Amino acid sequence: MKIKVGPSILACDFANLETEIKRAKDAGADFLHVDVMDGHFVPNITIGPGVVSAVRKKTDLPIHAHLMIEHPEDYIDSFAKSGADIISFHIEALGKSRNARLKKANALIKRIKKLNKRPAIAINPATPLSEIKVLLEKLDWVLVMSVNPGFGGQDFIAAVLDKIFELRNIFDGDIEVDGGINDITGRAVVRKGANILAAGTYLFKSDDMKEAIRRLKNDE
Ligand code: DX5
Ligand code: ZN
């Protein structure tokens, strides 16, 4: 399977955002992974729609807005407007009752599609696949977290390997893995069936991003 790589700009030098975006593109990035955090769903605060609009002006790469926020329904429209192409939201952010979560997820998927964007569902390391199974027929992209969301530079959680394998057995679409991805963990997740790798630290902190992306893509 062809591997796609999305550098996570959380690890870039924000004082030189334009240069960093260009560096990612020149190195062979397939899209940009943009981490949106609200200080509620996760303890950290990062990027809002204004920065996504600014990034949009500087690149033709697809932008994946990874929303790690509560009440994603309140922000979908503004991220769509800011130029995100793929919009993912977390199943864990949709409330306490399972029924309510699924109802909200369905509404979000519909809304994102209506805005002509690609919806994706994100799932934390501790959340079982059963939480999103009934949604899979409505989606073609799942984001499997391999760290607890909130910060870049964390260690890969190997327990998610089984989940990726289990997901690949029942799902034909894109499986992106995010968190602690490097040449070694990248190879491991691809073996289990992932085809998209988001990587922040490994790519932006490398001296030769082109070589780093090449390694992620060849590791099949
Ligand atoms: C974690 C973010 C990740 C993170 C990845 O909350 O969703 O996208 O930026 O960074 P690395 O590759 O450094 O783990
Ligand atoms: Zn992310």
mmCIF file of C-alpha atoms and ligand atoms in Angstrom:
data_model
loop_
_atom_site.group_PDB
_atom_site.id
_atom_site.type_symbol
_atom_site.label_atom_id
_atom_site.label_comp_id
_atom_site.label_asym_id
_atom_site.label_seq_id
_atom_site.Cartn_x
_atom_site.Cartn_y
_atom_site.Cartn_z
ATOM 1 C CA MET A 1 0.000 0.000 0.000
ATOM 2 C CA LYS A 2 1.249 3.484 -0.826
ATOM 3 C CA ILE A 3 2.156 5.389 2.330
ATOM 4 C CA LYS A 4 1.252 9.053 2.750
ATOM 5 C CA VAL A 5 3.046 11.310 5.196
ATOM 6 C CA GLY A 6 1.684 14.402 6.928
ATOM 7 C CA PRO A 7 4.174 16.483 8.895
ATOM 8 C CA SER A 8 2.566 17.752 12.097
ATOM 9 C CA ILE A 9 3.399 21.444 12.206
ATOM 10 C CA LEU A 10 3.116 21.487 15.994
ATOM 11 C CA ALA A 11 6.810 20.597 16.005
ATOM 12 C CA CYS A 12 7.859 23.258 13.497
ATOM 13 C CA ASP A 13 9.547 26.584 14.130
ATOM 14 C CA PHE A 14 6.490 28.840 14.343
ATOM 15 C CA ALA A 15 8.585 31.975 14.006
ATOM 16 C CA ASN A 16 9.334 30.767 10.484
ATOM 17 C CA LEU A 17 6.071 29.091 9.613
ATOM 18 C CA GLU A 18 6.184 29.871 5.894
ATOM 19 C CA THR A 19 9.695 28.449 5.529
ATOM 20 C CA GLU A 20 8.743 25.378 7.538
ATOM 21 C CA ILE A 21 5.685 24.689 5.373
ATOM 22 C CA LYS A 22 7.833 24.998 2.285
ATOM 23 C CA ARG A 23 10.450 22.698 3.799
ATOM 24 C CA ALA A 24 7.744 20.071 4.370
ATOM 25 C CA LYS A 25 6.442 20.385 0.815
ATOM 26 C CA ASP A 26 9.920 20.202 -0.725
ATOM 27 C CA ALA A 27 10.690 17.164 1.407
ATOM 28 C CA GLY A 28 7.753 15.251 -0.099
ATOM 29 C CA ALA A 29 4.918 15.792 2.377
ATOM 30 C CA ASP A 30 1.531 14.618 1.077
ATOM 31 C CA PHE A 31 -0.457 16.898 3.380
ATOM 32 C CA LEU A 32 -0.019 19.003 6.508
ATOM 33 C CA HIS A 33 -1.305 17.760 9.852
ATOM 34 C CA VAL A 34 -2.457 20.699 11.973
ATOM 35 C CA ASP A 35 -3.126 20.115 15.676
ATOM 36 C CA VAL A 36 -5.958 22.154 17.124
ATOM 37 C CA MET A 37 -6.136 22.067 20.941
ATOM 38 C CA ASP A 38 -8.500 23.984 23.207
ATOM 39 C CA GLY A 39 -7.157 23.603 26.759
ATOM 40 C CA HIS A 40 -10.307 21.641 27.691
ATOM 41 C CA PHE A 41 -10.400 18.375 25.785
ATOM 42 C CA VAL A 42 -6.616 18.342 26.147
ATOM 43 C CA PRO A 43 -4.476 20.347 28.570
ATOM 44 C CA ASN A 44 -2.697 22.342 25.876
ATOM 45 C CA ILE A 45 -3.740 25.248 23.611
ATOM 46 C CA THR A 46 -2.404 25.498 20.073
ATOM 47 C CA ILE A 47 -3.793 26.583 16.740
ATOM 48 C CA GLY A 48 -7.098 28.160 15.703
ATOM 49 C CA PRO A 49 -8.763 28.826 12.351
ATOM 50 C CA GLY A 50 -6.811 32.061 11.855
ATOM 51 C CA VAL A 51 -3.530 30.203 11.630
ATOM 52 C CA VAL A 52 -5.085 27.571 9.366
ATOM 53 C CA SER A 53 -6.132 30.396 6.980
ATOM 54 C CA ALA A 54 -2.589 31.744 7.044
ATOM 55 C CA VAL A 55 -1.159 28.304 6.278
ATOM 56 C CA ARG A 56 -3.713 27.871 3.498
ATOM 57 C CA LYS A 57 -2.381 30.986 1.777
ATOM 58 C CA LYS A 58 1.132 29.588 1.731
ATOM 59 C CA THR A 59 0.628 26.058 0.459
ATOM 60 C CA ASP A 60 -1.341 23.952 -1.968
ATOM 61 C CA LEU A 61 -0.891 20.842 0.169
ATOM 62 C CA PRO A 62 -4.089 19.426 1.649
ATOM 63 C CA ILE A 63 -4.546 20.471 5.273
ATOM 64 C CA HIS A 64 -5.809 18.055 7.897
ATOM 65 C CA ALA A 65 -7.214 19.926 10.898
ATOM 66 C CA HIS A 66 -7.025 17.494 13.823
ATOM 67 C CA LEU A 67 -9.529 18.942 16.269
ATOM 68 C CA MET A 68 -8.707 18.023 19.864
ATOM 69 C CA ILE A 69 -11.474 20.219 21.205
ATOM 70 C CA GLU A 70 -14.759 20.060 23.070
ATOM 71 C CA HIS A 71 -17.890 21.045 21.157
ATOM 72 C CA PRO A 72 -16.353 20.485 17.728
ATOM 73 C CA GLU A 73 -19.797 21.195 16.232
ATOM 74 C CA ASP A 74 -19.280 24.873 17.077
ATOM 75 C CA TYR A 75 -16.075 25.125 15.066
ATOM 76 C CA ILE A 76 -16.502 22.899 12.010
ATOM 77 C CA ASP A 77 -17.733 25.731 9.816
ATOM 78 C CA SER A 78 -14.896 28.071 10.668
ATOM 79 C CA PHE A 79 -12.234 25.413 10.078
ATOM 80 C CA ALA A 80 -13.864 24.543 6.765
ATOM 81 C CA LYS A 81 -13.871 28.210 5.843
ATOM 82 C CA SER A 82 -10.249 28.597 6.843
ATOM 83 C CA GLY A 83 -9.298 26.087 4.165
ATOM 84 C CA ALA A 84 -8.898 22.753 5.949
ATOM 85 C CA ASP A 85 -9.515 19.831 3.579
ATOM 86 C CA ILE A 86 -9.770 17.007 6.088
ATOM 87 C CA ILE A 87 -11.412 17.671 9.431
ATOM 88 C CA SER A 88 -11.153 15.138 12.235
ATOM 89 C CA PHE A 89 -12.864 15.219 15.599
ATOM 90 C CA HIS A 90 -12.534 12.971 18.636
ATOM 91 C CA ILE A 91 -15.249 10.493 19.559
ATOM 92 C CA GLU A 92 -14.278 11.034 23.237
ATOM 93 C CA ALA A 93 -15.130 14.737 22.966
ATOM 94 C CA LEU A 94 -18.798 14.103 22.205
ATOM 95 C CA GLY A 95 -20.209 13.557 25.669
ATOM 96 C CA LYS A 96 -20.771 10.887 28.294
ATOM 97 C CA SER A 97 -23.569 8.823 26.824
ATOM 98 C CA ARG A 98 -22.753 6.457 23.997
ATOM 99 C CA ASN A 99 -25.976 7.218 22.168
ATOM 100 C CA ALA A 100 -25.387 10.933 22.352
ATOM 101 C CA ARG A 101 -21.828 10.486 21.093
ATOM 102 C CA LEU A 102 -22.937 8.493 18.080
ATOM 103 C CA LYS A 103 -25.721 10.909 17.299
ATOM 104 C CA LYS A 104 -23.341 13.860 17.434
ATOM 105 C CA ALA A 105 -20.716 12.026 15.391
ATOM 106 C CA ASN A 106 -23.268 11.320 12.666
ATOM 107 C CA ALA A 107 -24.312 14.965 12.590
ATOM 108 C CA LEU A 108 -20.686 16.118 12.412
ATOM 109 C CA ILE A 109 -19.870 13.736 9.580
ATOM 110 C CA LYS A 110 -22.893 15.007 7.647
ATOM 111 C CA ARG A 111 -21.986 18.629 8.260
ATOM 112 C CA ILE A 112 -18.365 18.194 7.188
ATOM 113 C CA LYS A 113 -19.440 16.416 4.004
ATOM 114 C CA LYS A 114 -21.967 19.118 3.288
ATOM 115 C CA LEU A 115 -19.158 21.660 3.452
ATOM 116 C CA ASN A 116 -17.334 19.560 0.831
ATOM 117 C CA LYS A 117 -14.607 18.496 3.234
ATOM 118 C CA ARG A 118 -13.441 15.036 4.215
ATOM 119 C CA PRO A 119 -14.524 13.952 7.690
ATOM 120 C CA ALA A 120 -12.336 11.732 9.835
ATOM 121 C CA ILE A 121 -12.869 10.316 13.278
ATOM 122 C CA ALA A 122 -10.061 10.329 15.831
ATOM 123 C CA ILE A 123 -9.750 7.742 18.574
ATOM 124 C CA ASN A 124 -7.560 7.863 21.672
ATOM 125 C CA PRO A 125 -5.209 5.032 22.677
ATOM 126 C CA ALA A 126 -7.477 3.866 25.512
ATOM 127 C CA THR A 127 -10.716 3.955 23.492
ATOM 128 C CA PRO A 128 -11.790 0.605 22.034
ATOM 129 C CA LEU A 129 -12.634 0.268 18.381
ATOM 130 C CA SER A 130 -16.166 -0.796 19.296
ATOM 131 C CA GLU A 131 -16.840 2.883 20.090
ATOM 132 C CA ILE A 132 -16.641 3.860 16.415
ATOM 133 C CA LYS A 133 -17.522 0.649 14.565
ATOM 134 C CA VAL A 134 -21.006 1.724 13.527
ATOM 135 C CA LEU A 135 -19.601 4.953 12.079
ATOM 136 C CA LEU A 136 -17.103 3.302 9.762
ATOM 137 C CA GLU A 137 -19.499 2.877 6.865
ATOM 138 C CA LYS A 138 -19.938 6.655 6.748
ATOM 139 C CA LEU A 139 -16.242 7.499 6.733
ATOM 140 C CA ASP A 140 -13.169 6.837 4.681
ATOM 141 C CA TRP A 141 -10.536 8.138 7.117
ATOM 142 C CA VAL A 142 -9.819 7.145 10.720
ATOM 143 C CA LEU A 143 -7.158 8.789 12.871
ATOM 144 C CA VAL A 144 -5.729 6.356 15.412
ATOM 145 C CA MET A 145 -3.856 8.147 18.195
ATOM 146 C CA SER A 146 -0.693 6.420 19.332
ATOM 147 C CA VAL A 147 -0.092 8.898 22.189
ATOM 148 C CA ASN A 148 -2.544 10.593 24.528
ATOM 149 C CA PRO A 149 -3.332 13.814 22.686
ATOM 150 C CA GLY A 150 -2.052 17.108 24.045
ATOM 151 C CA PHE A 151 1.636 17.328 23.249
ATOM 152 C CA GLY A 152 4.168 16.549 20.587
ATOM 153 C CA GLY A 153 7.307 14.589 21.313
ATOM 154 C CA GLN A 154 5.729 11.794 23.379
ATOM 155 C CA ASP A 155 6.600 8.114 23.195
ATOM 156 C CA PHE A 156 4.606 5.836 20.922
ATOM 157 C CA ILE A 157 2.157 3.554 22.786
ATOM 158 C CA ALA A 158 2.690 0.068 21.369
ATOM 159 C CA ALA A 159 -0.665 -1.206 22.640
ATOM 160 C CA VAL A 160 -2.374 0.544 19.695
ATOM 161 C CA LEU A 161 -0.778 -1.873 17.216
ATOM 162 C CA ASP A 162 -3.493 -4.463 17.825
ATOM 163 C CA LYS A 163 -6.168 -1.829 17.335
ATOM 164 C CA ILE A 164 -4.716 -0.823 13.966
ATOM 165 C CA PHE A 165 -4.656 -4.461 12.882
ATOM 166 C CA GLU A 166 -8.216 -5.003 14.050
ATOM 167 C CA LEU A 167 -9.342 -1.855 12.246
ATOM 168 C CA ARG A 168 -7.627 -2.795 8.986
ATOM 169 C CA ASN A 169 -9.504 -6.096 9.013
ATOM 170 C CA ILE A 170 -12.863 -4.349 8.930
ATOM 171 C CA PHE A 171 -12.061 -1.036 7.191
ATOM 172 C CA ASP A 172 -10.959 -0.297 3.644
ATOM 173 C CA GLY A 173 -10.357 3.435 3.984
ATOM 174 C CA ASP A 174 -7.410 5.487 5.097
ATOM 175 C CA ILE A 175 -5.912 4.739 8.504
ATOM 176 C CA GLU A 176 -3.726 7.545 9.822
ATOM 177 C CA VAL A 177 -1.606 7.018 12.924
ATOM 178 C CA ASP A 178 -0.479 9.998 14.984
ATOM 179 C CA GLY A 179 1.927 10.292 17.893
ATOM 180 C CA GLY A 180 5.504 9.180 18.414
ATOM 181 C CA ILE A 181 5.952 8.183 14.775
ATOM 182 C CA ASN A 182 9.514 7.687 13.561
ATOM 183 C CA ASP A 183 11.158 5.256 11.140
ATOM 184 C CA ILE A 184 10.796 2.340 13.591
ATOM 185 C CA THR A 185 7.278 2.929 14.931
ATOM 186 C CA GLY A 186 6.187 4.005 11.431
ATOM 187 C CA ARG A 187 7.233 0.641 10.042
ATOM 188 C CA ALA A 188 5.393 -1.145 12.851
ATOM 189 C CA VAL A 189 2.082 0.628 12.226
ATOM 190 C CA VAL A 190 2.308 0.184 8.460
ATOM 191 C CA ARG A 191 2.793 -3.558 8.979
ATOM 192 C CA LYS A 192 -0.439 -3.594 10.943
ATOM 193 C CA GLY A 193 -2.320 -1.859 8.128
ATOM 194 C CA ALA A 194 -1.906 1.912 8.547
ATOM 195 C CA ASN A 195 -1.305 3.834 5.305
ATOM 196 C CA ILE A 196 -0.983 7.411 6.558
ATOM 197 C CA LEU A 197 1.613 8.650 9.032
ATOM 198 C CA ALA A 198 1.474 11.948 10.897
ATOM 199 C CA ALA A 199 4.830 12.878 12.390
ATOM 200 C CA GLY A 200 5.962 16.042 14.111
ATOM 201 C CA THR A 201 9.191 15.756 16.051
ATOM 202 C CA TYR A 202 10.734 13.084 13.819
ATOM 203 C CA LEU A 203 10.328 15.227 10.712
ATOM 204 C CA PHE A 204 10.732 18.836 11.857
ATOM 205 C CA LYS A 205 13.663 18.102 14.155
ATOM 206 C CA SER A 206 15.523 16.130 11.505
ATOM 207 C CA ASP A 207 18.333 17.778 9.543
ATOM 208 C CA ASP A 208 17.182 16.100 6.373
ATOM 209 C CA MET A 209 13.397 15.961 6.216
ATOM 210 C CA LYS A 210 13.430 14.533 2.720
ATOM 211 C CA GLU A 211 15.387 11.518 3.876
ATOM 212 C CA ALA A 212 13.152 11.162 6.951
ATOM 213 C CA ILE A 213 9.999 11.164 4.790
ATOM 214 C CA ARG A 214 11.613 8.746 2.358
ATOM 215 C CA ARG A 215 12.268 6.382 5.257
ATOM 216 C CA LEU A 216 8.677 6.591 6.457
ATOM 217 C CA LYS A 217 7.393 5.863 2.963
ATOM 218 C CA ASN A 218 9.717 2.971 2.218
ATOM 219 C CA ASP A 219 9.148 1.188 5.460
ATOM 220 C CA GLU A 220 6.550 -1.170 4.250
HETATM 221 C C1 DX5 B 1 -0.596 15.008 19.733
HETATM 222 C C2 DX5 B 1 -0.791 15.532 18.325
HETATM 223 C C3 DX5 B 1 0.190 14.962 17.348
HETATM 224 C C4 DX5 B 1 1.593 15.440 17.576
HETATM 225 C C5 DX5 B 1 2.571 14.499 16.948
HETATM 226 O O1 DX5 B 1 -1.564 15.514 20.560
HETATM 227 O O2 DX5 B 1 -2.087 15.221 17.866
HETATM 228 O O3 DX5 B 1 -0.197 15.245 16.017
HETATM 229 O O4 DX5 B 1 1.785 16.733 17.038
HETATM 230 O O5 DX5 B 1 3.848 14.865 17.329
HETATM 231 P P1 DX5 B 1 5.040 13.800 17.455
HETATM 232 O O6 DX5 B 1 5.233 13.209 16.102
HETATM 233 O O7 DX5 B 1 6.161 14.638 17.926
HETATM 234 O O8 DX5 B 1 4.595 12.771 18.467
HETATM 235 ZN ZN ZN B 2 -2.421 15.371 15.678
#
